[in-house]
PDB file of C-alpha atoms and ligand atoms in Angstrom:
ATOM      1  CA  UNK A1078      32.503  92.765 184.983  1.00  0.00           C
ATOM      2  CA  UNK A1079      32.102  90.243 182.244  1.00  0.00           C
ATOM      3  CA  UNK A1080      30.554  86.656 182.894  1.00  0.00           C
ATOM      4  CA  UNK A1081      30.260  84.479 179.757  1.00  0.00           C
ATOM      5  CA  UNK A1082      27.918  81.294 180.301  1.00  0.00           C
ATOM      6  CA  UNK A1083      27.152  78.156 178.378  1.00  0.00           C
ATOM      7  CA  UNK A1084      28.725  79.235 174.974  1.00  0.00           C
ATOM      8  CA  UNK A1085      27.825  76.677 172.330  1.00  0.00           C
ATOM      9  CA  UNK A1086      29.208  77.656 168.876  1.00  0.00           C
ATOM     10  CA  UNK A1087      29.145  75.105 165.857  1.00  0.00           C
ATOM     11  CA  UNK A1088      29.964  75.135 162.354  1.00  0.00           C
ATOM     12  CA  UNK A1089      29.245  73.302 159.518  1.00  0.00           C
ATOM     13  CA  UNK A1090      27.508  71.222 161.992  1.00  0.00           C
ATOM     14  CA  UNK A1091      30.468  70.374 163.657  1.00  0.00           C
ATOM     15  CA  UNK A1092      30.694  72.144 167.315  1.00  0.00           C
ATOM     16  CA  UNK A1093      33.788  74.149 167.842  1.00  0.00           C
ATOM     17  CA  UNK A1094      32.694  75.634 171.235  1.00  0.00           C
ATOM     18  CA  UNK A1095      31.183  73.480 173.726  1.00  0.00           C
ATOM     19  CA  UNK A1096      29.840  74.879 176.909  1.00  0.00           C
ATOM     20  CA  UNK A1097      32.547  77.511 177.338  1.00  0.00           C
ATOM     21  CA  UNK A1098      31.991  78.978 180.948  1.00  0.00           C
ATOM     22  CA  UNK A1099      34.329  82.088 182.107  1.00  0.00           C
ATOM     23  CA  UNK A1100      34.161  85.172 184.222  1.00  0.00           C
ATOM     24  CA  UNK A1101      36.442  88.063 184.134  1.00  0.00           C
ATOM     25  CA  UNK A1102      36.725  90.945 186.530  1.00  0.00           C
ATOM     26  CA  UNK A1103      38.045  94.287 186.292  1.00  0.00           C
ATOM     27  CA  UNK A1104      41.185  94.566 185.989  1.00  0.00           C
ATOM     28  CA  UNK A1105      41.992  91.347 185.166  1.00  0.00           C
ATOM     29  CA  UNK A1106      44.503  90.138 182.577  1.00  0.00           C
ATOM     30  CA  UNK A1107      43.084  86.750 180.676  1.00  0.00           C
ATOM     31  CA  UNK A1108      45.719  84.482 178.869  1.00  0.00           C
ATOM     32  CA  UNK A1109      43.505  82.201 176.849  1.00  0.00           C
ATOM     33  CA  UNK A1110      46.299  79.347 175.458  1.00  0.00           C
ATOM     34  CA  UNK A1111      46.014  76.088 173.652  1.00  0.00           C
ATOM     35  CA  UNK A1112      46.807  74.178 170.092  1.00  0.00           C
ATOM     36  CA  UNK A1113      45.801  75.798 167.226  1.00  0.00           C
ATOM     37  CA  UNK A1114      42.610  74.442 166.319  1.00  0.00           C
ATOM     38  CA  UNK A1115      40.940  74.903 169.922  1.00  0.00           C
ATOM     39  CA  UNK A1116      38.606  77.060 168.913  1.00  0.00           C
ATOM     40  CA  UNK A1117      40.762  79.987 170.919  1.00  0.00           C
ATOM     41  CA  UNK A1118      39.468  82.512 167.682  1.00  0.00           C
ATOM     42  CA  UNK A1119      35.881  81.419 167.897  1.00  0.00           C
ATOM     43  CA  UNK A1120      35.704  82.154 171.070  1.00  0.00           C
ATOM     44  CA  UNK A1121      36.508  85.679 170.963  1.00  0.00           C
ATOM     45  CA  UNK A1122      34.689  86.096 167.822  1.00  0.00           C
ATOM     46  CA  UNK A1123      31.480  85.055 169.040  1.00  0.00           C
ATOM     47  CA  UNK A1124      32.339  87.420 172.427  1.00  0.00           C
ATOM     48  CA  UNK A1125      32.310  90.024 169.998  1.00  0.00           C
ATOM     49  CA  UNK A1126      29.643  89.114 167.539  1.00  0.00           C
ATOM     50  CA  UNK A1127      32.041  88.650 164.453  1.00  0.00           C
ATOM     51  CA  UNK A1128      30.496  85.338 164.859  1.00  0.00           C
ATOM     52  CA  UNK A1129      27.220  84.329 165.583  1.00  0.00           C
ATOM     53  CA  UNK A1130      26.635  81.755 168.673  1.00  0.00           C
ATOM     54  CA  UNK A1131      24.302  78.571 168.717  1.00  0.00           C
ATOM     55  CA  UNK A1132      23.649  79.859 172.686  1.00  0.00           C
ATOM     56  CA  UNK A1133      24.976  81.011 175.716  1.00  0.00           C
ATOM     57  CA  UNK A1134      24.672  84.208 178.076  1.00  0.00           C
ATOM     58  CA  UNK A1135      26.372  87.005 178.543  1.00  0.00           C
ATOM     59  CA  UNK A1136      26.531  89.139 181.256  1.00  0.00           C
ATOM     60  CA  UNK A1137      28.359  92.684 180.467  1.00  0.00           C
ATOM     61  CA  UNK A1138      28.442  96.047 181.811  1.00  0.00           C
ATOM     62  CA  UNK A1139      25.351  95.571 183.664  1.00  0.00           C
ATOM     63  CA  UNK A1140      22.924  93.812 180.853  1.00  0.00           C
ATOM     64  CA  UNK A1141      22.203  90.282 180.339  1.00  0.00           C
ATOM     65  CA  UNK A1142      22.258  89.411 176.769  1.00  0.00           C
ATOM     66  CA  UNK A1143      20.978  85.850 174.895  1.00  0.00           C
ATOM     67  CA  UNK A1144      24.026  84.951 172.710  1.00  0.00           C
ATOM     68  CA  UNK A1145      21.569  83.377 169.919  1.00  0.00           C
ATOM     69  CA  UNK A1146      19.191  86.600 170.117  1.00  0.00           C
ATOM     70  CA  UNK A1147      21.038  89.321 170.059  1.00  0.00           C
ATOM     71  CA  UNK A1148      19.418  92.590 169.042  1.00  0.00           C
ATOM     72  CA  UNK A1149      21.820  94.538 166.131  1.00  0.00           C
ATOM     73  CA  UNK A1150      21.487  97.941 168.984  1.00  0.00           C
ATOM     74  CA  UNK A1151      22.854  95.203 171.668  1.00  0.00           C
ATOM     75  CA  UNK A1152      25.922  94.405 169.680  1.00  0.00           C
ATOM     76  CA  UNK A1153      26.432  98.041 168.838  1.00  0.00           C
ATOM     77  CA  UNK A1154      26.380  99.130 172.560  1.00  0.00           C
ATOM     78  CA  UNK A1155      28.506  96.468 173.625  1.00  0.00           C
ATOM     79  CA  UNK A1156      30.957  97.149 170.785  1.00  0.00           C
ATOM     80  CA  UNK A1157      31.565 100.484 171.671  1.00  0.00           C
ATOM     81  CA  UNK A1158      32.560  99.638 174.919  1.00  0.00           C
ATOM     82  CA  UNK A1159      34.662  96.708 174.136  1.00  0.00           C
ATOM     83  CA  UNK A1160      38.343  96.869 172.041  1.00  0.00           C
ATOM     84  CA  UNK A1161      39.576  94.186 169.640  1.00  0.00           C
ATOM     85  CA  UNK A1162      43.084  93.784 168.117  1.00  0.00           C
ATOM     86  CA  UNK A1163      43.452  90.892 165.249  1.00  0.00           C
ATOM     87  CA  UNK A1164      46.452  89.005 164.657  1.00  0.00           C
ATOM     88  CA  UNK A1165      46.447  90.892 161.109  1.00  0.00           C
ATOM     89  CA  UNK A1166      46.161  94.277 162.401  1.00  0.00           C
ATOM     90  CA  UNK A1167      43.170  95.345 160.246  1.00  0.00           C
ATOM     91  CA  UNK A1168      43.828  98.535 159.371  1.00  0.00           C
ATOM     92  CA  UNK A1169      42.859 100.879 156.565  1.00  0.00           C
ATOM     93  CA  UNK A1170      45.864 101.025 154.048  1.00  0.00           C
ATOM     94  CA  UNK A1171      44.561 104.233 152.444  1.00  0.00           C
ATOM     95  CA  UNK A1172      44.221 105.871 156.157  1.00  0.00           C
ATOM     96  CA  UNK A1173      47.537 107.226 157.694  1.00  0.00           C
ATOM     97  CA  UNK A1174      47.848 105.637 161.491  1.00  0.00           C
ATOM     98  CA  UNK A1175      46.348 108.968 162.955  1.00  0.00           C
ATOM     99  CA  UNK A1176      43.286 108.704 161.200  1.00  0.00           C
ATOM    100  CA  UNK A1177      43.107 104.780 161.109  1.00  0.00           C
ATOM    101  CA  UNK A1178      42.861 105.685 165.180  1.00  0.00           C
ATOM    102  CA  UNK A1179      40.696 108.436 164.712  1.00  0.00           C
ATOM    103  CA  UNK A1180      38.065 106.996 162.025  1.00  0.00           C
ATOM    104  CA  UNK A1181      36.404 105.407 165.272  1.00  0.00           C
ATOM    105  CA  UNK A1182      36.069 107.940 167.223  1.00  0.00           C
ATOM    106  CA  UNK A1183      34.358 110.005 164.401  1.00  0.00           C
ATOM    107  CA  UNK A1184      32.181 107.659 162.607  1.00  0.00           C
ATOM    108  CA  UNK A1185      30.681 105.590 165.296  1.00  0.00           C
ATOM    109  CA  UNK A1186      31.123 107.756 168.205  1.00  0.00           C
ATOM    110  CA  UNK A1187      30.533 111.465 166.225  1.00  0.00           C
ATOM    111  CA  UNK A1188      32.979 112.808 167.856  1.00  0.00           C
ATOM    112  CA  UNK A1189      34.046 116.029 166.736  1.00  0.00           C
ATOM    113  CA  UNK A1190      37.395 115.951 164.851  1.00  0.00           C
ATOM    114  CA  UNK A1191      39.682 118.180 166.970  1.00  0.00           C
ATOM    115  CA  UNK A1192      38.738 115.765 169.994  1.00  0.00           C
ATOM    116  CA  UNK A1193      39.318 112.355 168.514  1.00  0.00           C
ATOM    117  CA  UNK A1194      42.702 113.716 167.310  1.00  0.00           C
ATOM    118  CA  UNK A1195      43.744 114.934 170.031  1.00  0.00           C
ATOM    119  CA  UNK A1196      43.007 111.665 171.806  1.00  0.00           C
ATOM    120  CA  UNK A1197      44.292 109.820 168.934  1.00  0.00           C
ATOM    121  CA  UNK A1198      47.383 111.304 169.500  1.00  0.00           C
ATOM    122  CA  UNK A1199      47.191 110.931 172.953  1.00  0.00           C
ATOM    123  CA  UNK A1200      46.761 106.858 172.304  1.00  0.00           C
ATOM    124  CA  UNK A1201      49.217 107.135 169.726  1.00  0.00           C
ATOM    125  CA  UNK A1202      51.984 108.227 171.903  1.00  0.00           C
ATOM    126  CA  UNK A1203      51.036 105.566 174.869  1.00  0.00           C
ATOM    127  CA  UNK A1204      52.428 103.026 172.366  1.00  0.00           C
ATOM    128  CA  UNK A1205      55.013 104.715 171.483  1.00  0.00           C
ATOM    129  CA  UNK A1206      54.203 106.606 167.632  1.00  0.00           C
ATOM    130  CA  UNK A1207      53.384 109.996 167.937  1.00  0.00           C
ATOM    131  CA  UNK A1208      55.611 110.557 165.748  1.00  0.00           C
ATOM    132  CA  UNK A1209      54.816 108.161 162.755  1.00  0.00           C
ATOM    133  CA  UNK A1210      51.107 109.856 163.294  1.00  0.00           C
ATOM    134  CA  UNK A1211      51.179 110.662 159.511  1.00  0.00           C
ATOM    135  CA  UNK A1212      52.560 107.439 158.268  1.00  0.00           C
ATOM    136  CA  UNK A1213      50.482 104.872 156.528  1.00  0.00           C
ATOM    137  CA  UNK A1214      50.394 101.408 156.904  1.00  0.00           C
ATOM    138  CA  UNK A1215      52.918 100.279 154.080  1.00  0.00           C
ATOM    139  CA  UNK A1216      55.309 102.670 155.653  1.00  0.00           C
ATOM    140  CA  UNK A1217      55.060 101.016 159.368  1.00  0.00           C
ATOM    141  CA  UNK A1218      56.763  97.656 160.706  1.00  0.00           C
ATOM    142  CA  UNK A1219      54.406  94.768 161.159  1.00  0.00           C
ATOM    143  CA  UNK A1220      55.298  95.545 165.020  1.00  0.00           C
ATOM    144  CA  UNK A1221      54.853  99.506 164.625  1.00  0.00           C
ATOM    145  CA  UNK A1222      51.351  98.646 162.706  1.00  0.00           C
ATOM    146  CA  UNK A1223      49.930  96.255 165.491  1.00  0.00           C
ATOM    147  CA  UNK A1224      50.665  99.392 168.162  1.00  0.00           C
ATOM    148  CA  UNK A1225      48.675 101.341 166.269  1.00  0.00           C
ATOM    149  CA  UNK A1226      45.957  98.587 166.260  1.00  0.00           C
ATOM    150  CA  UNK A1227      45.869  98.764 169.717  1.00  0.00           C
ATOM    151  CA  UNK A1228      46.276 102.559 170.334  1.00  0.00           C
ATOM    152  CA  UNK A1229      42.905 102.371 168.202  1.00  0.00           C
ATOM    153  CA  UNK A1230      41.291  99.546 170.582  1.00  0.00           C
ATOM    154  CA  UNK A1231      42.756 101.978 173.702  1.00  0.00           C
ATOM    155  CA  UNK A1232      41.256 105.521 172.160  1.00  0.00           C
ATOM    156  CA  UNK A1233      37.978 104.325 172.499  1.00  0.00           C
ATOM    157  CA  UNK A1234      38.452 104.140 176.141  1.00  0.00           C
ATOM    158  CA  UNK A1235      36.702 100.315 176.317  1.00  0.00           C
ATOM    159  CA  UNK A1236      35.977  98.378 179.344  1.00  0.00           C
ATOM    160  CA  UNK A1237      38.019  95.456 177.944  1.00  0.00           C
ATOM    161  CA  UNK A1238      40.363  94.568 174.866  1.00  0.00           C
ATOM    162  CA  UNK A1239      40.011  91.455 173.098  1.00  0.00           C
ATOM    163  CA  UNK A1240      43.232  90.318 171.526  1.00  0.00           C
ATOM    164  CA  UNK A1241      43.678  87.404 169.464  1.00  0.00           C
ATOM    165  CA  UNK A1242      47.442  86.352 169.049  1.00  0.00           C
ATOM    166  CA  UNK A1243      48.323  90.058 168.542  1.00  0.00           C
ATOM    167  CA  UNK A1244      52.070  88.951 167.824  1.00  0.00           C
ATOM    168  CA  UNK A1245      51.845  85.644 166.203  1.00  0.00           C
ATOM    169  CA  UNK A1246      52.225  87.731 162.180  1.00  0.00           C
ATOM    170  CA  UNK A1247      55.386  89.245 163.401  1.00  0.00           C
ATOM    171  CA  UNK A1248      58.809  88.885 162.860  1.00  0.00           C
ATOM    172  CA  UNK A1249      60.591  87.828 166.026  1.00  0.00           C
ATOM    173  CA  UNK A1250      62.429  90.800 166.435  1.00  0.00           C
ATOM    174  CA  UNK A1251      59.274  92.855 166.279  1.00  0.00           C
ATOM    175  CA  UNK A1252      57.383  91.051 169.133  1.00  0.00           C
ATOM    176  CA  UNK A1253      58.868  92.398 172.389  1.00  0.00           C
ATOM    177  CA  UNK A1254      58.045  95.791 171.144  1.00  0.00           C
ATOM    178  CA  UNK A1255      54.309  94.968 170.944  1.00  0.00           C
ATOM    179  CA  UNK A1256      54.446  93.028 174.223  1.00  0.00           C
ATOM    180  CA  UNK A1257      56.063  95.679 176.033  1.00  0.00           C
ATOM    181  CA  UNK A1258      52.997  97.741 175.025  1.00  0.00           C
ATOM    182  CA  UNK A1259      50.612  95.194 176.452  1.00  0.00           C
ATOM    183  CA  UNK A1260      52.605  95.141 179.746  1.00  0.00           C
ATOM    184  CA  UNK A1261      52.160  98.712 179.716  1.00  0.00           C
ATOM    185  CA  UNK A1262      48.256  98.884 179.384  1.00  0.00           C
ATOM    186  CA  UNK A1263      47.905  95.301 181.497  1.00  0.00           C
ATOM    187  CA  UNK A1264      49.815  97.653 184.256  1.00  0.00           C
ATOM    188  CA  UNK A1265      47.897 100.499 184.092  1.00  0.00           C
ATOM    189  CA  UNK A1266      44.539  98.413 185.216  1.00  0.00           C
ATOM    190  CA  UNK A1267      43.558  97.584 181.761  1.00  0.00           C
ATOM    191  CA  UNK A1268      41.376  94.552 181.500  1.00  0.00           C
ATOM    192  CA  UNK A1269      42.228  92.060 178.633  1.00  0.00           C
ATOM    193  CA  UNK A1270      41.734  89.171 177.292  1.00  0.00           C
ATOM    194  CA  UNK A1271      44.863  87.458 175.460  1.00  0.00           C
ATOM    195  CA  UNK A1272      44.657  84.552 172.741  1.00  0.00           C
ATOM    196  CA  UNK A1273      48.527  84.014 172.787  1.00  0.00           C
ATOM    197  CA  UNK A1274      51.213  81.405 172.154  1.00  0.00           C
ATOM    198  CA  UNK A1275      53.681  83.876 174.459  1.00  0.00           C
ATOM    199  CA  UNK A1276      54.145  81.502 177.445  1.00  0.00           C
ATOM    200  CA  UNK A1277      55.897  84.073 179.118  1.00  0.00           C
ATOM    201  CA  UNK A1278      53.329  87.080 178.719  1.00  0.00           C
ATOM    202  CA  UNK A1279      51.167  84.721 180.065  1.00  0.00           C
ATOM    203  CA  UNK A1280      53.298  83.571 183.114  1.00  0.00           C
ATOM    204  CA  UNK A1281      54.448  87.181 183.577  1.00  0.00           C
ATOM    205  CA  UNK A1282      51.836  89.371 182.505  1.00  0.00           C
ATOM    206  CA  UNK A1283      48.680  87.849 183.219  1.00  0.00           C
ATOM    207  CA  UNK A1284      46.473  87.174 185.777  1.00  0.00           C
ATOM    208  CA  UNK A1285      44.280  84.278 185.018  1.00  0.00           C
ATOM    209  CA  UNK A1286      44.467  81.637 182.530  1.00  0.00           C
ATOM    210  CA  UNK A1287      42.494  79.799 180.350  1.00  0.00           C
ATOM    211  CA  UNK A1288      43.214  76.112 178.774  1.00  0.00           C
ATOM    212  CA  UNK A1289      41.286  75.062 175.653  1.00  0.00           C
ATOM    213  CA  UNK A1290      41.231  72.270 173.512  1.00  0.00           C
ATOM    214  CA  UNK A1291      38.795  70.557 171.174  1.00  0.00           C
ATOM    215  CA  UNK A1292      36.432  73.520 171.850  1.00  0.00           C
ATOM    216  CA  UNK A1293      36.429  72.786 175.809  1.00  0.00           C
ATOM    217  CA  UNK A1294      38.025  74.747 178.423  1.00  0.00           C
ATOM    218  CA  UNK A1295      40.418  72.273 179.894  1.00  0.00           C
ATOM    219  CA  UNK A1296      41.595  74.235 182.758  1.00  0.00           C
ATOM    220  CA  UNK A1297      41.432  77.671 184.343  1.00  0.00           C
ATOM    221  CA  UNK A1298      42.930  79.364 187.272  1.00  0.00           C
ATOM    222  CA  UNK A1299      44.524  82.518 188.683  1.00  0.00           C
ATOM    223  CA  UNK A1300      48.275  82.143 187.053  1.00  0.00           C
ATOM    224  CA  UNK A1301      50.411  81.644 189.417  1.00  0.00           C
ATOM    225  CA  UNK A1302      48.656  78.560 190.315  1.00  0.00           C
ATOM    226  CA  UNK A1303      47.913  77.404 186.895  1.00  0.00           C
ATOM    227  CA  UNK A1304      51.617  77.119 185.802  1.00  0.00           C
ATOM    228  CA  UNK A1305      52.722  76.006 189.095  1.00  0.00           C
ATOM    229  CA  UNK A1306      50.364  73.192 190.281  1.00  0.00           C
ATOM    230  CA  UNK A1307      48.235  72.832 186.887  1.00  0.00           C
ATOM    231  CA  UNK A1308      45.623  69.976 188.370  1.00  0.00           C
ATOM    232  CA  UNK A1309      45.033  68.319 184.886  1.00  0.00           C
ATOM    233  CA  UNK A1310      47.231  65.670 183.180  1.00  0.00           C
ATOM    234  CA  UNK A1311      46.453  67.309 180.000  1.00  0.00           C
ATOM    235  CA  UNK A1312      47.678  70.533 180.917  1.00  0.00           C
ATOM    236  CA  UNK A1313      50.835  69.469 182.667  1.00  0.00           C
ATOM    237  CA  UNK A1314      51.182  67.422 179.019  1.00  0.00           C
ATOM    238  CA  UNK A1315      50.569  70.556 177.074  1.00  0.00           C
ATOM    239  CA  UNK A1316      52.972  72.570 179.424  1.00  0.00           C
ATOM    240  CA  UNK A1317      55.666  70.434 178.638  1.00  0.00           C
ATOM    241  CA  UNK A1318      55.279  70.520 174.676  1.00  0.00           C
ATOM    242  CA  UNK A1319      55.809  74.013 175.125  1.00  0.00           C
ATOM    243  CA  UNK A1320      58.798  74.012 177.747  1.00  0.00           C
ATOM    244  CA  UNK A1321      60.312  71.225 175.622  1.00  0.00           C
ATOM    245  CA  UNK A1322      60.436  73.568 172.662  1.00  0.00           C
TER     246      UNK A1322
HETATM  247  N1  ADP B 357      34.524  80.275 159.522  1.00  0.00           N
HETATM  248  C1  ADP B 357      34.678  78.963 159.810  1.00  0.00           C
HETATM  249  N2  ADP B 357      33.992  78.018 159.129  1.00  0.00           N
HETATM  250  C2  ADP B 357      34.113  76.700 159.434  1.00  0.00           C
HETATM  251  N3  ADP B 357      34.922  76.217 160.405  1.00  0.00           N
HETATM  252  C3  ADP B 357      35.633  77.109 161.106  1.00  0.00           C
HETATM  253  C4  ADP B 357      35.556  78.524 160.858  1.00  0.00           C
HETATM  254  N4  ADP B 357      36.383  79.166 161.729  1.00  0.00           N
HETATM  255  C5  ADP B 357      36.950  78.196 162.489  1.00  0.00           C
HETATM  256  N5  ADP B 357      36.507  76.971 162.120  1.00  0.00           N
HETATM  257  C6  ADP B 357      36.890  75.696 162.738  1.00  0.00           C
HETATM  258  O1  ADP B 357      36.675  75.813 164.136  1.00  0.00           O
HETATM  259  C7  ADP B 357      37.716  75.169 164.877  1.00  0.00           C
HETATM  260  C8  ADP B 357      38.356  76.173 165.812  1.00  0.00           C
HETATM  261  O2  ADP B 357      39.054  77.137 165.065  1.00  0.00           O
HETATM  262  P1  ADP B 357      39.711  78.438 165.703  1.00  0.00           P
HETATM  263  O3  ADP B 357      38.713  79.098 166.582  1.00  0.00           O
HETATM  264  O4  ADP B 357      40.270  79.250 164.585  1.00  0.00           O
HETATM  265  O5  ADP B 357      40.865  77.808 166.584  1.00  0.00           O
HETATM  266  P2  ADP B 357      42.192  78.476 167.189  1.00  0.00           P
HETATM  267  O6  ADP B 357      42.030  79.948 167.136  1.00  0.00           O
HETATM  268  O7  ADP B 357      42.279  77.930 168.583  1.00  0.00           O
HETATM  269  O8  ADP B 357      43.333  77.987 166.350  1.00  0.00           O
HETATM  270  C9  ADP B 357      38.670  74.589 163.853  1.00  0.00           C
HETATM  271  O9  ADP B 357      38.340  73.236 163.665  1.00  0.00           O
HETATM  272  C10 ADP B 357      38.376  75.408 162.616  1.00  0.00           C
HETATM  273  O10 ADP B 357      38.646  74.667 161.451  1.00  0.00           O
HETATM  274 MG1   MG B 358      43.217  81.397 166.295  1.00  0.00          MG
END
């Protein structure tokens, strides 16, 4: 469903992203893992067009798009069918979490309102907060905040949901609640894409993985595979770092 080719991405004349290669198919749940500094972010910042790329290709929902061209009604259409939850939440303090969930489905999609709250409340209860509907931001957990983030990603009904390190703000006693919630949506066919330090979301949860370092994708493979027989010395070496912890 989603090929990504040849990504090239510097800045300041210094390339983050070099020749970043990586296909993902339905249903599939990506854990994208490596020190910070990798260029993990860019990556899924230039997927989404929150950063421009130098080049590449990519191949989504049928279209073929030029990563250095891209047309402002491309990156519109292929927003609206793609999710993205930040490692700051990003929502609107001065919008309660029903409407924070909602404001997307009104503005951008003109829905009417009955419809995108009863979705909204719909999304809001997947994760787990129907009830804190009419809270606002300052009144949620950092945990109870990032569900809401991603009931807003999952009430748009996308094809795929970006997430970069979705608990890495978090207290540790507010993570399991958030991963739990990704579990649920992995399980129910979901297709994501996970920047993540959780080694065991990735070994559990996901699917696939994806190695990067220095802007390069070390490694990838299905994830059973990956953490069992990882082929590269650097990998096995970055493995351990993270056992040894
Ligand atoms: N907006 C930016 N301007 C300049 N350099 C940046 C910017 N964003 C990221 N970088 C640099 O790109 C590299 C990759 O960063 P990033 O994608 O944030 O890595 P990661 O998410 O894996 O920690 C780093 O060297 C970082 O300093
Ligand atoms: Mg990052």
């Amino acid at each position: 469903m989603l090929d990504l080719l040849h990504l090239n991405k510097t800045y300041d004349g210094m390339q983050v992203l070099k020749d970043i290669s990586l296909h993902v198919d339905k249903g599939d749940v990506t854990a994208v893992i490596g020190p910070s500094g990798s260029g993990k972010t860019t990556l899924l910042r230039c997927m989404n067009f929150l950063a421009p790329a130098d080049s590449g290709t990519l191949a989504f929902g049928g279209g073929t798009y030029d990563l250095a061209h891209m047309t402002k009604r491309d990156i519109a259409s292929i927003r609206m069918r793609t999710g993205f939850v930040f490692q700051s939440f990003n929502l609107f303090a001065n919008k309660t979490a029903l409407q924070n969930v909602t404001e997307g489905l009104i503005v951008a999609r003109r829905m009417p309102k009955d419809e995108a709250n009863a979705i909204a409340m719909q999304a809001l209860e997947r994760v787990g907060l129907k009830d804190r509907a009419d809270h606002y931001p300052s009144q949620l957990s950092g945990g109870q905040q990032q569900r809401v983030a991603i009931a807003r990603a999952v009430a748009t009904n996308p094809e795929i949901i970006y997430f970069d390190e979705p608990t890495s703000a978090l207290d540790p006693e507010l993570i399991g609640e958030v991963l739990a919630v990704m579990r649920d949506l992995a399980a129910s066919g979901m297709t994501m894409l996970v920047v993540t330090h959780e080694m065991r979301f990735a070994r559990d949860v996901s699917s696939r993985v994806v190695f990067m370092e220095d802007g390069v994708i070390v490694e990838q493979n299905a994830a059973e595979a990956f953490f069992e027989q990882p082929e590269k010395a650097r990998t096995r070496a970055f493995l351990k770092t993270i056992n040894d912890r």
